[in-house]
Amino acid sequence: MSTTLAADATVLGACPHDCPDTCSMLVKVVQGKVTGVQGNPTHPFTQGRLCAKTSHYQERVYHPERLLYPMRRTGAKGSGAFERISWDEALTTIGEKWRAIIKTDGPTAILPYSYLGTQGIVNGLTVGDPFFNKLGATISERTFCDSGASTAYVMTVGPTPGMDPESLAHSRFIILWACNLLSTNAHLWPFIDQARKQGAKLVAIDPVKTGTTAMADLHLRPRPGTDGALALALAMIHVIIREGLVDRDYVDRHTIGFDELSAHVAPYTPEFAAAETGIDAEIIRTLARDYATAQPSAIRIGVAIERSAGGGQLVRAIACLPALVGAWRKPGGGLLQLPLWAFPARWDHLHRADLATPGTRVINQWKLGAALTGSLPLDPPIRALFVYNSNPLVVAPDQLRLKEGLARDDLFTVVSEQFMTDTARYADLLLPATTQVEQDDLMFSWGHLYLTLNRQAVPPQGEAVSNAELFRRLATVMGFDDPFFQRSDEQILRESMDWDAPSMQGISMELLETQGYARLNLPAADIFAPHADGGFPTPSGKVEMKASMAAGGNFVLPTFRQGCSDHQDGSPVPALPTYTPPRESGIRVAAPGARYPLAMMSPKSHSFLNSSYANHRRQLARESEQRLFINPADASSRGIRSDDLVRVKNDRGAFVAVAKVGDEAMPGVVVAPMGYWIASSRAQATPAALNPTVLGDLGGAPTFSDNAVEVELA
Ligand SMILES: Nc1nc2c(c(=O)[nH]1)N[C@H]1C(S)=C(S)[C@@H](COP(=O)(O)OP(=O)(O)OC[C@H]3O[C@@H](n4cnc5c(=O)[nH]c(N)nc54)[C@H](O)[C@@H]3O)O[C@H]1N2
Ligand SMILES: Nc1nc2c(c(=O)[nH]1)N[C@H]1C(S)=C(S)[C@@H](COP(=O)(O)OP(=O)(O)OC[C@H]3O[C@@H](n4cnc5c(=O)[nH]c(N)nc54)[C@H](O)[C@@H]3O)O[C@H]1N2
Ligand SMILES: [Mo]
């Protein structure tokens, strides 16, 4: 933590959240208290604005329900009854329990569970990895978010930042594919707006009608899941090739596998895609023609694109499109996935996979319920769970089984949290965590090309500690004497980046301190076309329409996702982007008399950040209680009217929601926005109770958009 904190100041901070926008934030401190936050007006991406979640961040800092002290459970698991204890007592208890478990069952009986409660390089994704690797705990495979799409993207174009998000201002044709940008990536909108003022056309491909799709010139609504969208992408390739819209020069010089792809897409006609998607074949033809001819054209894919059985193959097909039409030639053309690939973070040094014993057991985090209840056979079983930066009871699938697992009396659970979340209620010990204004951090971004510094503005509330401090304390308790485990936040921060990398030239701590942020050393967005002349970071140096990495079977994603492999069941990945049938959803499954005839999606809520902020009055006032959007056709056949209470169910579970009848949901599809807590739900369950644990075709992605359900009046 910083040494001196001014009583009155405006401190350069950064939004900590798991969101592509990573805003530079001005934190106003008056008499040692944060009185307000504001988007940094000089930051080219933040542009002075914060969002519905963070514009009153001080309300999170001083929320009356903040956890401020370590606590021990006094009631039944889940009851929420706790009493205050000291840090010494909490740490001693953890040390004793863990040592006893290690003695009887070995260290793999301990399972960490974490994600991106905070995204900072110091306190975020990797903060606990060196500790748990050294401890020998089971490795948690974190495939929460974009690991499927990332695997597909890397297979096809390599770990390239892709197009500069700001260069969208120069696009002539923009496709938002499975991306609810105005809610989830709102700071990208001004660039799209600028492009549109210069005549660019905007197309949204999303089964759901959202605020974002309402802004588009054309909204295409494929049936959710792989059957729809993958067929659409393959049909676009089909049309572009058959109608001679290919940029032959670009394809010849910068791609491999074109001839095979050309033969491969022959059956994927617009008529085939029309039957799969419900979108008119002529509209698909026009889309392909416009996309190919209005150069530069851009595709922005949302993370949601991966959430079906064939999501990975879909992203591979989409990643072929810009090369086919030569979109990469100019600024404003190409594919925008996650520009985080541009940041030269020293991930190996941050997660220290080298400290783990080779062969250590790995459990995918979507399987937590199964892992805790024994339905995933484990030897030794999990006897201790350590949760930080995550709220699995709301974000992971299989909620009922997970609840059952967390309720086990013989499971020793520690949760580090800012709030008494649904998961925290099941802890044996609770440890209080700081918010962003109480700590230092450095932020990379997965939505723009700026590094952002967060300086501490006020002292920690109560006895809250940062995650980095938490793991220093745990290392001491467990007797890890390597000084690596006692590095200060400042040391971690400074050692986290490769300052010698070309993209860091011109960036110094001094610059970050004075400006709050710095653009990576890359050309300005209006002249930046990273692949105008090829240079893709794949094994061949080209866009791999036929993926050489697929031929080699499994490979580990070259990212910071420690323990993340590409393919869960070990079956080979097809060399060309190939049609994968839906597992559950898709209208075609819903034959007359089907038990679960509706496809459920559970996308993000506008005012929550995953499950964060769903305990804030301001955000709840806007989101109200759990809603279920249902089409009038499906509602009337079930006797459901708007504001009726409905039960949504499948074999995995059920939850109760307030029905909203309208065309937000297309026929055959229901939409249950995510984030609401169990504690404030009507039937002690949320959409996660219905979500499948089945993984997608690549990268261990979830299949939350491939989920068959039924709805009835409650
Ligand atoms: N307000 C808000 N912002 C957020 C978050 C939040 O919780 N709330 N979460 C952050 C995080 S962690 C992430 S990963 C990003 C996610 O950002 P997005 O991917 O934009 O988020 P989603 O709302 O999950 O999905 C976007 C759209 O994809 C559609 N969709 C879902 N499945 C499919 C499909 O199979 N095909 C097609 N074509 N469309 C589909 C949904 O209907 C939805 O409207 O947002 C980040 N920003
Ligand atoms: N149904 C459905 N489920 C989904 C998704 C979906 O679209 N639909 N999206 C998936 C995706 S893309 C993602 S990224 C995941 C997100 O999953 P999570 O990363 O688990 O997201 P949150 O629910 O925000 O939980 C983060 C928790 O960390 C806590 N926290 C914040 N800062 C700190 C800190 O500094 N220290 C500690 N110890 N705790 C802190 C917060 O209070 C919060 O309770 O959810 C996934 N689950
Ligand atoms: Mo995410």
PDB file of N, CA and C and ligand atoms in Angstrom, residues 18-20 51 53 115 144-146 177-185 205-210 213 220 222-226 229 301-308 314 446 601-611 671 674 704-705, ligand 1:
ATOM      1  N   ASP A  18     -14.087  -6.655 -14.450  1.00  0.00           N
ATOM      2  CA  ASP A  18     -13.903  -7.597 -15.549  1.00  0.00           C
ATOM      3  C   ASP A  18     -14.784  -7.141 -16.704  1.00  0.00           C
ATOM      4  N   CYS A  19     -14.273  -6.212 -17.466  1.00  0.00           N
ATOM      5  CA  CYS A  19     -15.043  -5.562 -18.513  1.00  0.00           C
ATOM      6  C   CYS A  19     -14.034  -5.067 -19.531  1.00  0.00           C
ATOM      7  N   PRO A  20     -14.365  -5.075 -20.814  1.00  0.00           N
ATOM      8  CA  PRO A  20     -13.363  -4.654 -21.792  1.00  0.00           C
ATOM      9  C   PRO A  20     -12.944  -3.190 -21.675  1.00  0.00           C
ATOM     10  N   CYS A  51     -19.916   4.013 -16.086  1.00  0.00           N
ATOM     11  CA  CYS A  51     -21.143   3.318 -16.505  1.00  0.00           C
ATOM     12  C   CYS A  51     -22.142   3.189 -15.355  1.00  0.00           C
ATOM     13  N   LYS A  53     -22.796   0.798 -13.594  1.00  0.00           N
ATOM     14  CA  LYS A  53     -22.294   0.018 -12.462  1.00  0.00           C
ATOM     15  C   LYS A  53     -21.402   0.874 -11.560  1.00  0.00           C
ATOM     16  N   TYR A 115     -11.806 -15.992  -9.876  1.00  0.00           N
ATOM     17  CA  TYR A 115     -11.815 -15.428 -11.216  1.00  0.00           C
ATOM     18  C   TYR A 115     -11.490 -13.947 -11.166  1.00  0.00           C
ATOM     19  N   PHE A 144     -13.856 -19.576 -17.469  1.00  0.00           N
ATOM     20  CA  PHE A 144     -15.076 -18.800 -17.306  1.00  0.00           C
ATOM     21  C   PHE A 144     -15.453 -18.043 -18.567  1.00  0.00           C
ATOM     22  N   CYS A 145     -14.443 -17.508 -19.218  1.00  0.00           N
ATOM     23  CA  CYS A 145     -14.752 -16.386 -20.086  1.00  0.00           C
ATOM     24  C   CYS A 145     -13.817 -16.329 -21.276  1.00  0.00           C
ATOM     25  N   ASP A 146     -14.333 -16.611 -22.433  1.00  0.00           N
ATOM     26  CA  ASP A 146     -13.639 -16.425 -23.693  1.00  0.00           C
ATOM     27  C   ASP A 146     -12.518 -17.429 -23.965  1.00  0.00           C
ATOM     28  N   TRP A 177     -21.351  -9.197 -33.415  1.00  0.00           N
ATOM     29  CA  TRP A 177     -21.809 -10.584 -33.435  1.00  0.00           C
ATOM     30  C   TRP A 177     -21.824 -11.107 -31.990  1.00  0.00           C
ATOM     31  N   ALA A 178     -23.015 -11.330 -31.462  1.00  0.00           N
ATOM     32  CA  ALA A 178     -23.180 -11.784 -30.067  1.00  0.00           C
ATOM     33  C   ALA A 178     -22.519 -10.810 -29.103  1.00  0.00           C
ATOM     34  N   CYS A 179     -22.838  -9.554 -29.241  1.00  0.00           N
ATOM     35  CA  CYS A 179     -22.224  -8.538 -28.375  1.00  0.00           C
ATOM     36  C   CYS A 179     -23.252  -7.469 -28.057  1.00  0.00           C
ATOM     37  N   ASN A 180     -23.584  -7.355 -26.778  1.00  0.00           N
ATOM     38  CA  ASN A 180     -24.543  -6.339 -26.354  1.00  0.00           C
ATOM     39  C   ASN A 180     -23.790  -5.088 -25.912  1.00  0.00           C
ATOM     40  N   LEU A 181     -23.134  -4.490 -26.893  1.00  0.00           N
ATOM     41  CA  LEU A 181     -22.140  -3.459 -26.660  1.00  0.00           C
ATOM     42  C   LEU A 181     -22.598  -2.300 -25.768  1.00  0.00           C
ATOM     43  N   LEU A 182     -23.829  -1.845 -25.932  1.00  0.00           N
ATOM     44  CA  LEU A 182     -24.238  -0.665 -25.152  1.00  0.00           C
ATOM     45  C   LEU A 182     -24.314  -0.990 -23.662  1.00  0.00           C
ATOM     46  N   SER A 183     -24.436  -2.260 -23.322  1.00  0.00           N
ATOM     47  CA  SER A 183     -24.412  -2.641 -21.912  1.00  0.00           C
ATOM     48  C   SER A 183     -23.042  -3.148 -21.479  1.00  0.00           C
ATOM     49  N   THR A 184     -22.354  -3.880 -22.337  1.00  0.00           N
ATOM     50  CA  THR A 184     -21.166  -4.611 -21.875  1.00  0.00           C
ATOM     51  C   THR A 184     -19.838  -4.023 -22.341  1.00  0.00           C
ATOM     52  N   ASN A 185     -19.885  -3.051 -23.221  1.00  0.00           N
ATOM     53  CA  ASN A 185     -18.636  -2.522 -23.810  1.00  0.00           C
ATOM     54  C   ASN A 185     -18.957  -1.106 -24.314  1.00  0.00           C
ATOM     55  N   ILE A 205     -25.920  -9.214 -34.933  1.00  0.00           N
ATOM     56  CA  ILE A 205     -26.368 -10.608 -35.034  1.00  0.00           C
ATOM     57  C   ILE A 205     -26.552 -11.124 -33.614  1.00  0.00           C
ATOM     58  N   ASP A 206     -27.794 -11.245 -33.219  1.00  0.00           N
ATOM     59  CA  ASP A 206     -28.089 -11.576 -31.822  1.00  0.00           C
ATOM     60  C   ASP A 206     -29.526 -12.104 -31.772  1.00  0.00           C
ATOM     61  N   PRO A 207     -29.758 -13.264 -31.165  1.00  0.00           N
ATOM     62  CA  PRO A 207     -31.133 -13.769 -31.082  1.00  0.00           C
ATOM     63  C   PRO A 207     -32.042 -12.828 -30.298  1.00  0.00           C
ATOM     64  N   VAL A 208     -31.442 -12.034 -29.406  1.00  0.00           N
ATOM     65  CA  VAL A 208     -32.225 -11.207 -28.489  1.00  0.00           C
ATOM     66  C   VAL A 208     -32.278  -9.773 -28.995  1.00  0.00           C
ATOM     67  N   LYS A 209     -33.427  -9.128 -28.765  1.00  0.00           N
ATOM     68  CA  LYS A 209     -33.546  -7.710 -29.071  1.00  0.00           C
ATOM     69  C   LYS A 209     -33.027  -6.949 -27.852  1.00  0.00           C
ATOM     70  N   THR A 210     -31.966  -6.175 -28.040  1.00  0.00           N
ATOM     71  CA  THR A 210     -31.360  -5.445 -26.927  1.00  0.00           C
ATOM     72  C   THR A 210     -31.282  -3.969 -27.274  1.00  0.00           C
ATOM     73  N   THR A 213     -29.048  -3.837 -30.300  1.00  0.00           N
ATOM     74  CA  THR A 213     -29.601  -4.241 -31.599  1.00  0.00           C
ATOM     75  C   THR A 213     -30.574  -3.179 -32.112  1.00  0.00           C
ATOM     76  N   LEU A 220     -30.140  -9.174 -37.260  1.00  0.00           N
ATOM     77  CA  LEU A 220     -30.413 -10.553 -37.658  1.00  0.00           C
ATOM     78  C   LEU A 220     -30.494 -11.418 -36.415  1.00  0.00           C
ATOM     79  N   PRO A 222     -30.479 -15.062 -35.413  1.00  0.00           N
ATOM     80  CA  PRO A 222     -30.388 -16.512 -35.603  1.00  0.00           C
ATOM     81  C   PRO A 222     -30.868 -17.230 -34.352  1.00  0.00           C
ATOM     82  N   ARG A 223     -31.336 -18.440 -34.537  1.00  0.00           N
ATOM     83  CA  ARG A 223     -31.667 -19.226 -33.353  1.00  0.00           C
ATOM     84  C   ARG A 223     -30.405 -19.400 -32.527  1.00  0.00           C
ATOM     85  N   PRO A 224     -30.530 -19.313 -31.199  1.00  0.00           N
ATOM     86  CA  PRO A 224     -29.314 -19.374 -30.381  1.00  0.00           C
ATOM     87  C   PRO A 224     -28.654 -20.740 -30.474  1.00  0.00           C
ATOM     88  N   GLY A 225     -27.395 -20.755 -30.150  1.00  0.00           N
ATOM     89  CA  GLY A 225     -26.673 -22.017 -30.208  1.00  0.00           C
ATOM     90  C   GLY A 225     -26.023 -22.163 -31.556  1.00  0.00           C
ATOM     91  N   THR A 226     -25.324 -23.223 -31.702  1.00  0.00           N
ATOM     92  CA  THR A 226     -24.458 -23.387 -32.857  1.00  0.00           C
ATOM     93  C   THR A 226     -25.207 -23.567 -34.164  1.00  0.00           C
ATOM     94  N   ALA A 229     -25.937 -19.701 -35.756  1.00  0.00           N
ATOM     95  CA  ALA A 229     -24.869 -18.770 -36.106  1.00  0.00           C
ATOM     96  C   ALA A 229     -23.754 -19.411 -36.921  1.00  0.00           C
ATOM     97  N   ILE A 301     -16.722  -9.477 -32.078  1.00  0.00           N
ATOM     98  CA  ILE A 301     -17.420 -10.603 -31.471  1.00  0.00           C
ATOM     99  C   ILE A 301     -17.498 -10.399 -29.959  1.00  0.00           C
ATOM    100  N   GLY A 302     -18.650 -10.736 -29.393  1.00  0.00           N
ATOM    101  CA  GLY A 302     -18.818 -10.687 -27.946  1.00  0.00           C
ATOM    102  C   GLY A 302     -18.381 -12.017 -27.351  1.00  0.00           C
ATOM    103  N   VAL A 303     -18.153 -12.012 -26.059  1.00  0.00           N
ATOM    104  CA  VAL A 303     -17.761 -13.252 -25.384  1.00  0.00           C
ATOM    105  C   VAL A 303     -18.873 -14.299 -25.512  1.00  0.00           C
ATOM    106  N   ALA A 304     -20.125 -13.831 -25.578  1.00  0.00           N
ATOM    107  CA  ALA A 304     -21.266 -14.746 -25.616  1.00  0.00           C
ATOM    108  C   ALA A 304     -21.244 -15.658 -26.834  1.00  0.00           C
ATOM    109  N   ILE A 305     -20.431 -15.325 -27.803  1.00  0.00           N
ATOM    110  CA  ILE A 305     -20.410 -16.109 -29.026  1.00  0.00           C
ATOM    111  C   ILE A 305     -19.983 -17.558 -28.783  1.00  0.00           C
ATOM    112  N   GLU A 306     -19.271 -17.777 -27.694  1.00  0.00           N
ATOM    113  CA  GLU A 306     -18.722 -19.126 -27.460  1.00  0.00           C
ATOM    114  C   GLU A 306     -19.670 -20.031 -26.682  1.00  0.00           C
ATOM    115  N   ARG A 307     -20.831 -19.531 -26.260  1.00  0.00           N
ATOM    116  CA  ARG A 307     -21.607 -20.265 -25.258  1.00  0.00           C
ATOM    117  C   ARG A 307     -22.544 -21.325 -25.805  1.00  0.00           C
ATOM    118  N   SER A 308     -22.066 -22.079 -26.793  1.00  0.00           N
ATOM    119  CA  SER A 308     -22.862 -23.190 -27.291  1.00  0.00           C
ATOM    120  C   SER A 308     -21.919 -24.309 -27.707  1.00  0.00           C
ATOM    121  N   LEU A 314     -17.575 -21.850 -34.582  1.00  0.00           N
ATOM    122  CA  LEU A 314     -18.174 -20.611 -35.091  1.00  0.00           C
ATOM    123  C   LEU A 314     -17.122 -19.507 -35.141  1.00  0.00           C
ATOM    124  N   TRP A 446      -8.831  -5.728 -21.930  1.00  0.00           N
ATOM    125  CA  TRP A 446      -9.223  -6.613 -23.032  1.00  0.00           C
ATOM    126  C   TRP A 446     -10.189  -5.912 -23.977  1.00  0.00           C
ATOM    127  N   MET A 601     -31.431 -18.473 -22.618  1.00  0.00           N
ATOM    128  CA  MET A 601     -30.150 -17.768 -22.597  1.00  0.00           C
ATOM    129  C   MET A 601     -30.091 -16.962 -21.308  1.00  0.00           C
ATOM    130  N   SER A 602     -28.879 -16.786 -20.747  1.00  0.00           N
ATOM    131  CA  SER A 602     -28.761 -15.958 -19.538  1.00  0.00           C
ATOM    132  C   SER A 602     -27.617 -14.966 -19.710  1.00  0.00           C
ATOM    133  N   PRO A 603     -27.859 -13.939 -20.536  1.00  0.00           N
ATOM    134  CA  PRO A 603     -26.800 -12.953 -20.802  1.00  0.00           C
ATOM    135  C   PRO A 603     -26.607 -11.988 -19.632  1.00  0.00           C
ATOM    136  N   LYS A 604     -25.711 -11.031 -19.823  1.00  0.00           N
ATOM    137  CA  LYS A 604     -25.366 -10.075 -18.767  1.00  0.00           C
ATOM    138  C   LYS A 604     -26.504  -9.080 -18.534  1.00  0.00           C
ATOM    139  N   SER A 605     -26.554  -8.558 -17.323  1.00  0.00           N
ATOM    140  CA  SER A 605     -27.510  -7.500 -16.993  1.00  0.00           C
ATOM    141  C   SER A 605     -26.840  -6.147 -17.180  1.00  0.00           C
ATOM    142  N   HIS A 606     -27.625  -5.169 -17.555  1.00  0.00           N
ATOM    143  CA  HIS A 606     -27.064  -3.842 -17.829  1.00  0.00           C
ATOM    144  C   HIS A 606     -26.397  -3.233 -16.594  1.00  0.00           C
ATOM    145  N   SER A 607     -27.036  -3.371 -15.427  1.00  0.00           N
ATOM    146  CA  SER A 607     -26.539  -2.638 -14.255  1.00  0.00           C
ATOM    147  C   SER A 607     -25.741  -3.494 -13.281  1.00  0.00           C
ATOM    148  N   PHE A 608     -25.635  -4.768 -13.542  1.00  0.00           N
ATOM    149  CA  PHE A 608     -24.781  -5.613 -12.695  1.00  0.00           C
ATOM    150  C   PHE A 608     -23.509  -5.922 -13.468  1.00  0.00           C
ATOM    151  N   LEU A 609     -22.491  -6.314 -12.723  1.00  0.00           N
ATOM    152  CA  LEU A 609     -21.257  -6.764 -13.364  1.00  0.00           C
ATOM    153  C   LEU A 609     -21.119  -8.217 -12.947  1.00  0.00           C
ATOM    154  N   ASN A 610     -21.560  -9.112 -13.792  1.00  0.00           N
ATOM    155  CA  ASN A 610     -21.737 -10.508 -13.404  1.00  0.00           C
ATOM    156  C   ASN A 610     -22.625 -10.505 -12.167  1.00  0.00           C
ATOM    157  N   SER A 611     -22.199 -11.065 -11.019  1.00  0.00           N
ATOM    158  CA  SER A 611     -23.119 -10.974  -9.878  1.00  0.00           C
ATOM    159  C   SER A 611     -22.797  -9.796  -8.967  1.00  0.00           C
ATOM    160  N   VAL A 671     -35.251 -15.541 -22.242  1.00  0.00           N
ATOM    161  CA  VAL A 671     -34.022 -14.847 -21.848  1.00  0.00           C
ATOM    162  C   VAL A 671     -34.111 -14.460 -20.372  1.00  0.00           C
ATOM    163  N   MET A 674     -28.598 -12.491 -16.169  1.00  0.00           N
ATOM    164  CA  MET A 674     -27.890 -13.092 -15.033  1.00  0.00           C
ATOM    165  C   MET A 674     -27.476 -12.062 -13.980  1.00  0.00           C
ATOM    166  N   PHE A 704     -23.886 -21.995 -21.999  1.00  0.00           N
ATOM    167  CA  PHE A 704     -25.085 -21.399 -21.403  1.00  0.00           C
ATOM    168  C   PHE A 704     -26.144 -20.964 -22.417  1.00  0.00           C
ATOM    169  N   SER A 705     -25.779 -20.878 -23.696  1.00  0.00           N
ATOM    170  CA  SER A 705     -26.800 -20.536 -24.700  1.00  0.00           C
ATOM    171  C   SER A 705     -27.308 -21.787 -25.400  1.00  0.00           C
TER     172      SER A 705
HETATM  173  N1  LIG B   1     -23.322  -4.415 -17.862  1.00  0.00           N
HETATM  174  C1  LIG B   1     -22.465  -5.437 -17.867  1.00  0.00           C
HETATM  175  N2  LIG B   1     -21.330  -5.351 -18.591  1.00  0.00           N
HETATM  176  C2  LIG B   1     -20.470  -6.391 -18.611  1.00  0.00           C
HETATM  177  C3  LIG B   1     -20.689  -7.558 -17.829  1.00  0.00           C
HETATM  178  C4  LIG B   1     -21.884  -7.600 -17.042  1.00  0.00           C
HETATM  179  O1  LIG B   1     -22.158  -8.570 -16.311  1.00  0.00           O
HETATM  180  N3  LIG B   1     -22.742  -6.530 -17.100  1.00  0.00           N
HETATM  181  N4  LIG B   1     -19.808  -8.589 -17.841  1.00  0.00           N
HETATM  182  C5  LIG B   1     -18.482  -8.399 -18.462  1.00  0.00           C
HETATM  183  C6  LIG B   1     -17.983  -9.711 -18.906  1.00  0.00           C
HETATM  184  S1  LIG B   1     -17.273 -10.729 -17.746  1.00  0.00           S
HETATM  185  C7  LIG B   1     -18.078 -10.140 -20.178  1.00  0.00           C
HETATM  186  S2  LIG B   1     -17.495 -11.659 -20.599  1.00  0.00           S
HETATM  187  C8  LIG B   1     -18.643  -9.279 -21.227  1.00  0.00           C
HETATM  188  C9  LIG B   1     -19.626 -10.045 -22.107  1.00  0.00           C
HETATM  189  O2  LIG B   1     -20.078  -9.215 -23.115  1.00  0.00           O
HETATM  190  P1  LIG B   1     -21.148  -9.748 -24.154  1.00  0.00           P
HETATM  191  O3  LIG B   1     -20.648 -10.953 -24.846  1.00  0.00           O
HETATM  192  O4  LIG B   1     -21.572  -8.590 -24.977  1.00  0.00           O
HETATM  193  O5  LIG B   1     -22.330 -10.144 -23.131  1.00  0.00           O
HETATM  194  P2  LIG B   1     -23.641 -11.012 -23.114  1.00  0.00           P
HETATM  195  O6  LIG B   1     -24.724 -10.114 -22.626  1.00  0.00           O
HETATM  196  O7  LIG B   1     -23.412 -12.223 -22.323  1.00  0.00           O
HETATM  197  O8  LIG B   1     -23.950 -11.456 -24.603  1.00  0.00           O
HETATM  198  C10 LIG B   1     -24.055 -10.522 -25.654  1.00  0.00           C
HETATM  199  C11 LIG B   1     -25.187 -10.879 -26.565  1.00  0.00           C
HETATM  200  O9  LIG B   1     -24.926 -12.137 -27.174  1.00  0.00           O
HETATM  201  C12 LIG B   1     -26.136 -12.808 -27.391  1.00  0.00           C
HETATM  202  N5  LIG B   1     -25.880 -14.245 -27.546  1.00  0.00           N
HETATM  203  C13 LIG B   1     -25.795 -15.195 -26.597  1.00  0.00           C
HETATM  204  N6  LIG B   1     -25.582 -16.397 -27.165  1.00  0.00           N
HETATM  205  C14 LIG B   1     -25.515 -16.203 -28.505  1.00  0.00           C
HETATM  206  C15 LIG B   1     -25.323 -17.063 -29.642  1.00  0.00           C
HETATM  207  O10 LIG B   1     -25.176 -18.278 -29.518  1.00  0.00           O
HETATM  208  N7  LIG B   1     -25.279 -16.469 -30.884  1.00  0.00           N
HETATM  209  C16 LIG B   1     -25.450 -15.121 -31.052  1.00  0.00           C
HETATM  210  N8  LIG B   1     -25.371 -14.607 -32.274  1.00  0.00           N
HETATM  211  N9  LIG B   1     -25.673 -14.312 -29.991  1.00  0.00           N
HETATM  212  C17 LIG B   1     -25.694 -14.829 -28.744  1.00  0.00           C
HETATM  213  C18 LIG B   1     -26.995 -12.433 -26.205  1.00  0.00           C
HETATM  214  O11 LIG B   1     -28.341 -12.421 -26.562  1.00  0.00           O
HETATM  215  C19 LIG B   1     -26.493 -11.038 -25.830  1.00  0.00           C
HETATM  216  O12 LIG B   1     -27.397 -10.008 -26.211  1.00  0.00           O
HETATM  217  O13 LIG B   1     -19.320  -8.181 -20.666  1.00  0.00           O
HETATM  218  C20 LIG B   1     -18.582  -7.479 -19.667  1.00  0.00           C
HETATM  219  N10 LIG B   1     -19.350  -6.301 -19.371  1.00  0.00           N
END
